[in-house]
Amino acid sequence: MIDVSTLGKIEISGPEAIKFLHFLLPGKYAKFEVGRTRYSIMIGEDGILFEDGTISHIEQGVYYLTTTTGNQDAINSLFQWWLLVKILMCRSRISAWQMQL
C-alpha cells in the first residue's frame, strides 16, 4: 500500500483532450478505454525523461494525470504554456492564411 495523496493531479478534458495528450505524452490514447489507467512518462525538448506518472481515462473526453509531488507546479505550468502556444500558433496561421486570400 502507498499513500499517493501528495502526487500532483491534473485533469485534462474537452473535445481535443486526446490531441493534447498525444502532443505531450508518448503513446497512443485514441483507443484508451474508459476506466483504464496506464503508466506514462514525459520527455523534455532535449529528449531526456523529466517526469513520470499515471494517466487515467475517467469518462469520454476526461483524463486524469498524476505527477510527482516535487514537479506538480512545473508540469502544470508547462501544460498551461503549451495550451497558450498552440492557441497563438493556430491564430497566427489562420490570420496569415486569410491575408493571402
mmCIF file of C-alpha atoms in Angstrom:
data_model
loop_
_atom_site.group_PDB
_atom_site.id
_atom_site.type_symbol
_atom_site.label_atom_id
_atom_site.label_comp_id
_atom_site.label_asym_id
_atom_site.label_seq_id
_atom_site.Cartn_x
_atom_site.Cartn_y
_atom_site.Cartn_z
ATOM 1 C CA MET A 1 0.000 0.000 0.000
ATOM 2 C CA ILE A 2 1.232 3.501 -0.819
ATOM 3 C CA ASP A 3 -0.084 6.952 0.008
ATOM 4 C CA VAL A 4 -0.378 8.867 -3.259
ATOM 5 C CA SER A 5 -2.305 11.825 -1.835
ATOM 6 C CA THR A 6 0.736 14.096 -2.255
ATOM 7 C CA LEU A 7 1.063 13.458 -6.001
ATOM 8 C CA GLY A 8 0.214 16.232 -8.417
ATOM 9 C CA LYS A 9 -3.186 15.848 -10.039
ATOM 10 C CA ILE A 10 -4.184 17.370 -13.381
ATOM 11 C CA GLU A 11 -7.482 16.883 -15.188
ATOM 12 C CA ILE A 12 -7.354 17.139 -18.967
ATOM 13 C CA SER A 13 -10.766 17.396 -20.581
ATOM 14 C CA GLY A 14 -12.565 18.680 -23.625
ATOM 15 C CA PRO A 15 -13.101 17.782 -27.260
ATOM 16 C CA GLU A 16 -9.364 17.976 -28.054
ATOM 17 C CA ALA A 17 -8.085 16.256 -24.900
ATOM 18 C CA ILE A 18 -6.662 13.331 -26.885
ATOM 19 C CA LYS A 19 -4.792 15.673 -29.246
ATOM 20 C CA PHE A 20 -3.262 17.384 -26.225
ATOM 21 C CA LEU A 21 -2.217 14.039 -24.704
ATOM 22 C CA HIS A 22 -0.656 12.933 -27.992
ATOM 23 C CA PHE A 23 1.224 16.224 -28.149
ATOM 24 C CA LEU A 24 2.695 15.922 -24.642
ATOM 25 C CA LEU A 25 2.991 12.216 -23.874
ATOM 26 C CA PRO A 26 4.404 9.266 -25.789
ATOM 27 C CA GLY A 27 1.882 6.609 -26.702
ATOM 28 C CA LYS A 28 -1.498 6.413 -28.354
ATOM 29 C CA TYR A 29 -4.614 7.311 -26.412
ATOM 30 C CA ALA A 30 -7.355 7.239 -29.074
ATOM 31 C CA LYS A 31 -8.349 3.661 -28.132
ATOM 32 C CA PHE A 32 -7.597 4.048 -24.412
ATOM 33 C CA GLU A 33 -10.750 2.654 -22.779
ATOM 34 C CA VAL A 34 -12.744 4.452 -20.081
ATOM 35 C CA GLY A 35 -11.854 3.068 -16.646
ATOM 36 C CA ARG A 36 -8.266 2.201 -17.598
ATOM 37 C CA THR A 37 -5.077 3.619 -16.081
ATOM 38 C CA ARG A 38 -1.615 3.471 -17.578
ATOM 39 C CA TYR A 39 1.870 4.487 -16.510
ATOM 40 C CA SER A 40 3.394 7.185 -18.694
ATOM 41 C CA ILE A 41 6.488 9.333 -18.960
ATOM 42 C CA MET A 42 7.167 12.847 -20.190
ATOM 43 C CA ILE A 43 10.195 13.691 -22.267
ATOM 44 C CA GLY A 44 11.752 17.152 -22.352
ATOM 45 C CA GLU A 45 12.699 19.015 -25.517
ATOM 46 C CA ASP A 46 16.228 17.657 -25.029
ATOM 47 C CA GLY A 47 14.904 14.084 -25.254
ATOM 48 C CA ILE A 48 15.594 13.335 -21.602
ATOM 49 C CA LEU A 49 12.979 11.862 -19.268
ATOM 50 C CA PHE A 50 11.864 14.541 -16.829
ATOM 51 C CA GLU A 51 8.621 13.218 -15.323
ATOM 52 C CA ASP A 52 6.568 10.093 -14.825
ATOM 53 C CA GLY A 53 3.096 9.376 -13.552
ATOM 54 C CA THR A 54 -0.179 7.744 -14.436
ATOM 55 C CA ILE A 55 -2.876 8.705 -16.901
ATOM 56 C CA SER A 56 -6.453 7.545 -16.284
ATOM 57 C CA HIS A 57 -9.386 7.710 -18.689
ATOM 58 C CA ILE A 58 -12.213 8.776 -16.373
ATOM 59 C CA GLU A 59 -15.023 9.262 -18.891
ATOM 60 C CA GLN A 60 -15.370 10.202 -22.543
ATOM 61 C CA GLY A 61 -13.105 13.227 -23.119
ATOM 62 C CA VAL A 62 -11.877 13.361 -19.498
ATOM 63 C CA TYR A 63 -8.407 12.208 -18.427
ATOM 64 C CA TYR A 64 -6.663 12.400 -15.057
ATOM 65 C CA LEU A 65 -2.887 12.693 -14.907
ATOM 66 C CA THR A 66 -0.693 12.309 -11.823
ATOM 67 C CA THR A 67 2.767 13.825 -11.484
ATOM 68 C CA THR A 68 5.500 13.510 -8.900
ATOM 69 C CA THR A 69 4.996 15.639 -5.810
ATOM 70 C CA GLY A 70 8.025 17.836 -6.443
ATOM 71 C CA ASN A 71 7.201 18.596 -10.085
ATOM 72 C CA GLN A 72 3.462 19.215 -9.936
ATOM 73 C CA ASP A 73 3.673 23.023 -10.242
ATOM 74 C CA ALA A 74 6.257 22.868 -13.031
ATOM 75 C CA ILE A 75 4.200 20.333 -15.011
ATOM 76 C CA ASN A 76 1.010 22.340 -14.594
ATOM 77 C CA SER A 77 2.832 25.481 -15.795
ATOM 78 C CA LEU A 78 4.269 23.573 -18.752
ATOM 79 C CA PHE A 79 0.812 22.332 -19.770
ATOM 80 C CA GLN A 80 -0.642 25.845 -19.490
ATOM 81 C CA TRP A 81 2.232 27.216 -21.582
ATOM 82 C CA TRP A 82 1.705 24.611 -24.326
ATOM 83 C CA LEU A 83 -2.003 25.451 -24.420
ATOM 84 C CA LEU A 84 -1.159 29.127 -24.952
ATOM 85 C CA VAL A 85 1.458 28.370 -27.597
ATOM 86 C CA LYS A 86 -0.892 26.106 -29.542
ATOM 87 C CA ILE A 87 -3.677 28.704 -29.499
ATOM 88 C CA LEU A 88 -1.369 31.514 -30.595
ATOM 89 C CA MET A 89 0.160 29.396 -33.350
ATOM 90 C CA CYS A 90 -3.278 28.459 -34.682
ATOM 91 C CA ARG A 91 -4.444 32.070 -34.707
ATOM 92 C CA SER A 92 -1.266 33.188 -36.449
ATOM 93 C CA ARG A 93 -1.655 30.573 -39.155
ATOM 94 C CA ILE A 94 -5.311 31.387 -39.715
ATOM 95 C CA SER A 95 -4.598 35.116 -39.859
ATOM 96 C CA ALA A 96 -1.742 34.637 -42.325
ATOM 97 C CA TRP A 97 -3.862 32.324 -44.472
ATOM 98 C CA GLN A 98 -6.771 34.775 -44.518
ATOM 99 C CA MET A 99 -4.475 37.628 -45.513
ATOM 100 C CA GLN A 100 -3.230 35.684 -48.530
ATOM 101 C CA LEU A 101 -6.753 35.348 -49.934
#
